[in-house]
Amino acid sequence: MVSPQVVEVLRNELPVEQENLLLSGEVAIGLVLVDIVNGFCTVGSGNLAPQAPDKQIAGMVDESVKLAREFCKRNWPIYALLDSHHPDVPEPPYPPHCIAGTDESKLVPALQWLENEPNVTLRCKDCIDGFLGSLEKDGSNVFVKWVKANKITSILVVGICTDVCVLDFVCSALSARNRGLLSPLEDVVVYSHGCATFDLPIHVARNIKGALAHPQDLMHHIGLYMAKGRGAKVVSEVSFGI
């Protein structure tokens, strides 16, 4: 286990300055939920789910639910990515997870109501990067269409894992924005308390062939640091105007 002192040293050496975000109807904003599914968030729900209650993951789910309810109340657009894999198509280096049609690939119970909301777009993806996972066979991209159709100038990103699926999606969205593929999108915002990652201590990783240690707090911070370094805004508080 990485000591809190080590994590604190890292935060001091690699600081992530975070802002407060006030949302109002003046900015066309969309909420992106990344992989808040049972297979990553619900205790005991598969190979990559937490095996015991996890404070960081539970907090991420709670914050995401709050945001989703506020967005739905205002009829603001939501784009929900759901990890969903064909059983015969592996995703190395990870073991089988979130198999399509199983409970693992479904939204966590606290968010399943989103399936019936008219302002919500659900997108099943079969890869780490939700931007690539939004590609259709004809080359079009569902996420790009969503941004353009809703004239979104800013996206607020939450979900799991901070340093894996969230980071990959954020980096791809920023690259697409920089190439002019996501007009009118301007800002990609990551809400730190609305993100989480998994914990795999080194003493456990040593007993799993090919596994890398993945200390939760450390990798969560690194994910935020990398996202900010690529050009995302990172916020520690989200509030709503009248």
GROMACS .gro file of C-alpha atoms in nm:
model
  242
    1MET     CA    1   0.000   0.000   0.000
    2VAL     CA    2   0.130   0.345  -0.092
    3SER     CA    3   0.142   0.559   0.221
    4PRO     CA    4  -0.063   0.880   0.245
    5GLN     CA    5   0.267   1.064   0.291
    6VAL     CA    6   0.389   0.948  -0.050
    7VAL     CA    7   0.064   1.058  -0.215
    8GLU     CA    8   0.092   1.397  -0.045
    9VAL     CA    9   0.450   1.439  -0.171
   10LEU     CA   10   0.329   1.363  -0.523
   11ARG     CA   11   0.046   1.616  -0.494
   12ASN     CA   12   0.299   1.878  -0.388
   13GLU     CA   13   0.545   1.793  -0.665
   14LEU     CA   14   0.277   1.751  -0.934
   15PRO     CA   15   0.001   1.985  -0.823
   16VAL     CA   16  -0.334   1.990  -1.000
   17GLU     CA   17  -0.490   2.332  -0.959
   18GLN     CA   18  -0.867   2.291  -0.950
   19GLU     CA   19  -1.138   2.546  -1.008
   20ASN     CA   20  -1.502   2.577  -0.907
   21LEU     CA   21  -1.757   2.542  -1.185
   22LEU     CA   22  -2.085   2.735  -1.185
   23LEU     CA   23  -2.332   2.610  -1.443
   24SER     CA   24  -2.611   2.821  -1.586
   25GLY     CA   25  -2.817   2.826  -1.900
   26GLU     CA   26  -2.578   3.078  -2.054
   27VAL     CA   27  -2.335   2.802  -2.160
   28ALA     CA   28  -2.442   2.504  -2.370
   29ILE     CA   29  -2.297   2.221  -2.160
   30GLY     CA   30  -2.328   1.845  -2.184
   31LEU     CA   31  -2.260   1.581  -1.919
   32VAL     CA   32  -2.053   1.276  -2.016
   33LEU     CA   33  -2.080   0.970  -1.792
   34VAL     CA   34  -1.795   0.725  -1.848
   35ASP     CA   35  -1.855   0.356  -1.767
   36ILE     CA   36  -2.060   0.394  -1.449
   37VAL     CA   37  -2.168   0.035  -1.485
   38ASN     CA   38  -2.197  -0.257  -1.244
   39GLY     CA   39  -1.888  -0.429  -1.385
   40PHE     CA   40  -1.667  -0.146  -1.259
   41CYS     CA   41  -1.864  -0.003  -0.967
   42THR     CA   42  -2.088  -0.257  -0.793
   43VAL     CA   43  -1.927  -0.482  -0.533
   44GLY     CA   44  -1.880  -0.837  -0.654
   45SER     CA   45  -2.011  -0.774  -1.006
   46GLY     CA   46  -1.730  -0.929  -1.206
   47ASN     CA   47  -1.356  -0.950  -1.258
   48LEU     CA   48  -1.299  -0.573  -1.257
   49ALA     CA   49  -1.558  -0.473  -0.999
   50PRO     CA   50  -1.458  -0.383  -0.643
   51GLN     CA   51  -1.456  -0.684  -0.415
   52ALA     CA   52  -1.543  -0.476  -0.109
   53PRO     CA   53  -1.716  -0.140  -0.057
   54ASP     CA   54  -1.494   0.134  -0.196
   55LYS     CA   55  -1.526   0.491  -0.067
   56GLN     CA   56  -1.382   0.661  -0.375
   57ILE     CA   57  -1.600   0.468  -0.618
   58ALA     CA   58  -1.912   0.513  -0.405
   59GLY     CA   59  -1.844   0.887  -0.387
   60MET     CA   60  -1.805   0.904  -0.764
   61VAL     CA   61  -2.139   0.732  -0.814
   62ASP     CA   62  -2.312   0.967  -0.568
   63GLU     CA   63  -2.172   1.279  -0.736
   64SER     CA   64  -2.263   1.147  -1.082
   65VAL     CA   65  -2.621   1.079  -0.974
   66LYS     CA   66  -2.653   1.432  -0.835
   67LEU     CA   67  -2.525   1.583  -1.158
   68ALA     CA   68  -2.745   1.360  -1.374
   69ARG     CA   69  -3.056   1.465  -1.181
   70GLU     CA   70  -2.971   1.833  -1.215
   71PHE     CA   71  -2.905   1.797  -1.588
   72CYS     CA   72  -3.231   1.607  -1.640
   73LYS     CA   73  -3.425   1.864  -1.438
   74ARG     CA   74  -3.298   2.130  -1.679
   75ASN     CA   75  -3.332   1.905  -1.985
   76TRP     CA   76  -2.960   1.945  -2.058
   77PRO     CA   77  -2.794   1.676  -2.274
   78ILE     CA   78  -2.627   1.370  -2.122
   79TYR     CA   79  -2.404   1.120  -2.304
   80ALA     CA   80  -2.358   0.794  -2.113
   81LEU     CA   81  -2.087   0.549  -2.218
   82LEU     CA   82  -2.138   0.186  -2.116
   83ASP     CA   83  -1.855  -0.065  -2.140
   84SER     CA   84  -1.998  -0.365  -2.328
   85HIS     CA   85  -1.793  -0.647  -2.480
   86HIS     CA   86  -1.859  -0.946  -2.703
   87PRO     CA   87  -1.767  -1.263  -2.511
   88ASP     CA   88  -1.536  -1.384  -2.790
   89VAL     CA   89  -1.344  -1.057  -2.832
   90PRO     CA   90  -1.085  -1.010  -2.554
   91GLU     CA   91  -0.951  -0.673  -2.438
   92PRO     CA   92  -0.597  -0.743  -2.320
   93PRO     CA   93  -0.446  -0.688  -2.070
   94TYR     CA   94  -0.779  -0.708  -1.887
   95PRO     CA   95  -0.970  -1.027  -1.803
   96PRO     CA   96  -1.324  -1.073  -1.943
   97HIS     CA   97  -1.555  -0.802  -1.812
   98CYS     CA   98  -1.878  -0.615  -1.886
   99ILE     CA   99  -2.000  -0.879  -2.132
  100ALA     CA  100  -2.285  -0.746  -2.347
  101GLY     CA  101  -2.627  -0.847  -2.223
  102THR     CA  102  -2.515  -0.913  -1.865
  103ASP     CA  103  -2.576  -0.703  -1.557
  104GLU     CA  104  -2.208  -0.605  -1.561
  105SER     CA  105  -2.263  -0.390  -1.871
  106LYS     CA  106  -2.566  -0.209  -1.726
  107LEU     CA  107  -2.569   0.125  -1.550
  108VAL     CA  108  -2.543   0.101  -1.172
  109PRO     CA  109  -2.885   0.080  -1.002
  110ALA     CA  110  -2.870   0.444  -0.892
  111LEU     CA  111  -2.849   0.555  -1.257
  112GLN     CA  112  -3.069   0.303  -1.438
  113TRP     CA  113  -3.353   0.557  -1.448
  114LEU     CA  114  -3.151   0.744  -1.710
  115GLU     CA  115  -3.254   0.482  -1.968
  116ASN     CA  116  -3.599   0.645  -1.985
  117GLU     CA  117  -3.492   1.009  -1.997
  118PRO     CA  118  -3.538   1.189  -2.333
  119ASN     CA  119  -3.228   1.407  -2.292
  120VAL     CA  120  -2.997   1.106  -2.247
  121THR     CA  121  -2.797   0.931  -2.519
  122LEU     CA  122  -2.668   0.585  -2.423
  123ARG     CA  123  -2.370   0.445  -2.610
  124CYS     CA  124  -2.233   0.095  -2.559
  125LYS     CA  125  -1.860   0.076  -2.629
  126ASP     CA  126  -1.626  -0.218  -2.671
  127CYS     CA  127  -1.295  -0.043  -2.611
  128ILE     CA  128  -1.122   0.167  -2.347
  129ASP     CA  129  -1.157   0.498  -2.532
  130GLY     CA  130  -1.519   0.613  -2.550
  131PHE     CA  131  -1.442   0.849  -2.838
  132LEU     CA  132  -1.324   0.558  -3.052
  133GLY     CA  133  -1.605   0.349  -2.908
  134SER     CA  134  -1.852   0.600  -3.050
  135LEU     CA  135  -1.745   0.527  -3.407
  136GLU     CA  136  -2.003   0.367  -3.635
  137LYS     CA  137  -1.923   0.125  -3.917
  138ASP     CA  138  -1.976   0.401  -4.174
  139GLY     CA  139  -1.707   0.614  -4.008
  140SER     CA  140  -1.945   0.858  -3.840
  141ASN     CA  141  -1.915   0.924  -3.468
  142VAL     CA  142  -2.216   0.928  -3.233
  143PHE     CA  143  -2.039   1.151  -2.980
  144VAL     CA  144  -1.943   1.405  -3.245
  145LYS     CA  145  -2.302   1.409  -3.370
  146TRP     CA  146  -2.426   1.458  -3.013
  147VAL     CA  147  -2.199   1.759  -2.960
  148LYS     CA  148  -2.299   1.920  -3.288
  149ALA     CA  149  -2.672   1.845  -3.260
  150ASN     CA  150  -2.687   2.005  -2.914
  151LYS     CA  151  -2.446   2.288  -3.006
  152ILE     CA  152  -2.241   2.201  -2.698
  153THR     CA  153  -1.955   2.437  -2.612
  154SER     CA  154  -1.842   2.259  -2.293
  155ILE     CA  155  -1.855   1.902  -2.164
  156LEU     CA  156  -1.835   1.795  -1.801
  157VAL     CA  157  -1.680   1.450  -1.768
  158VAL     CA  158  -1.725   1.209  -1.475
  159GLY     CA  159  -1.684   0.835  -1.432
  160ILE     CA  160  -1.436   0.551  -1.394
  161CYS     CA  161  -1.144   0.498  -1.423
  162THR     CA  162  -0.983   0.841  -1.384
  163ASP     CA  163  -0.653   0.728  -1.535
  164VAL     CA  164  -0.789   0.478  -1.789
  165CYS     CA  165  -1.123   0.519  -1.967
  166VAL     CA  166  -1.186   0.875  -1.845
  167LEU     CA  167  -0.836   0.990  -1.939
  168ASP     CA  168  -0.841   0.821  -2.281
  169PHE     CA  169  -1.178   0.975  -2.366
  170VAL     CA  170  -1.071   1.320  -2.248
  171CYS     CA  171  -0.747   1.309  -2.448
  172SER     CA  172  -0.926   1.200  -2.766
  173ALA     CA  173  -1.194   1.465  -2.723
  174LEU     CA  174  -0.928   1.732  -2.679
  175SER     CA  175  -0.739   1.614  -2.987
  176ALA     CA  176  -1.060   1.611  -3.191
  177ARG     CA  177  -1.146   1.959  -3.067
  178ASN     CA  178  -0.799   2.085  -3.161
  179ARG     CA  179  -0.842   1.942  -3.510
  180GLY     CA  180  -1.174   2.121  -3.553
  181LEU     CA  181  -1.378   1.800  -3.551
  182LEU     CA  182  -1.595   1.893  -3.253
  183SER     CA  183  -1.710   2.245  -3.330
  184PRO     CA  184  -1.853   2.430  -3.139
  185LEU     CA  185  -1.691   2.250  -2.840
  186GLU     CA  186  -1.443   2.467  -2.652
  187ASP     CA  187  -1.389   2.323  -2.305
  188VAL     CA  188  -1.343   1.971  -2.168
  189VAL     CA  189  -1.393   1.976  -1.792
  190VAL     CA  190  -1.315   1.691  -1.552
  191TYR     CA  191  -1.484   1.687  -1.210
  192SER     CA  192  -1.234   1.534  -0.970
  193HIS     CA  193  -1.487   1.413  -0.710
  194GLY     CA  194  -1.701   1.274  -0.990
  195CYS     CA  195  -1.420   1.040  -1.097
  196ALA     CA  196  -1.267   0.733  -0.938
  197THR     CA  197  -1.029   0.451  -1.015
  198PHE     CA  198  -0.958   0.102  -0.880
  199ASP     CA  199  -0.714  -0.014  -0.616
  200LEU     CA  200  -0.467  -0.297  -0.676
  201PRO     CA  201  -0.199  -0.297  -0.405
  202ILE     CA  202   0.146  -0.424  -0.496
  203HIS     CA  203   0.124  -0.726  -0.265
  204VAL     CA  204  -0.186  -0.838  -0.453
  205ALA     CA  205  -0.051  -0.754  -0.799
  206ARG     CA  206   0.257  -0.969  -0.736
  207ASN     CA  207   0.034  -1.276  -0.724
  208ILE     CA  208  -0.145  -1.200  -1.051
  209LYS     CA  209   0.045  -1.288  -1.367
  210GLY     CA  210   0.110  -0.979  -1.580
  211ALA     CA  211  -0.060  -0.740  -1.336
  212LEU     CA  212   0.076  -0.399  -1.247
  213ALA     CA  213   0.032  -0.242  -0.905
  214HIS     CA  214  -0.232   0.030  -0.913
  215PRO     CA  215  -0.255   0.230  -0.589
  216GLN     CA  216  -0.592   0.406  -0.602
  217ASP     CA  217  -0.524   0.755  -0.464
  218LEU     CA  218  -0.194   0.785  -0.647
  219MET     CA  219  -0.334   0.682  -0.986
  220HIS     CA  220  -0.646   0.898  -0.943
  221HIS     CA  221  -0.421   1.201  -0.894
  222ILE     CA  222  -0.200   1.105  -1.189
  223GLY     CA  223  -0.509   1.070  -1.409
  224LEU     CA  224  -0.623   1.421  -1.318
  225TYR     CA  225  -0.271   1.556  -1.367
  226MET     CA  226  -0.242   1.401  -1.713
  227ALA     CA  227  -0.586   1.529  -1.816
  228LYS     CA  228  -0.497   1.882  -1.712
  229GLY     CA  229  -0.164   1.855  -1.888
  230ARG     CA  230  -0.343   1.767  -2.212
  231GLY     CA  231  -0.561   2.076  -2.186
  232ALA     CA  232  -0.865   1.977  -1.981
  233LYS     CA  233  -0.995   2.192  -1.699
  234VAL     CA  234  -1.015   2.015  -1.364
  235VAL     CA  235  -1.274   2.127  -1.110
  236SER     CA  236  -1.331   2.028  -0.748
  237GLU     CA  237  -1.681   2.172  -0.711
  238VAL     CA  238  -1.983   2.199  -0.941
  239SER     CA  239  -2.278   2.422  -0.859
  240PHE     CA  240  -2.586   2.534  -1.049
  241GLY     CA  241  -2.715   2.886  -1.099
  242ILE     CA  242  -3.081   2.974  -1.100
   0.00000   0.00000   0.00000
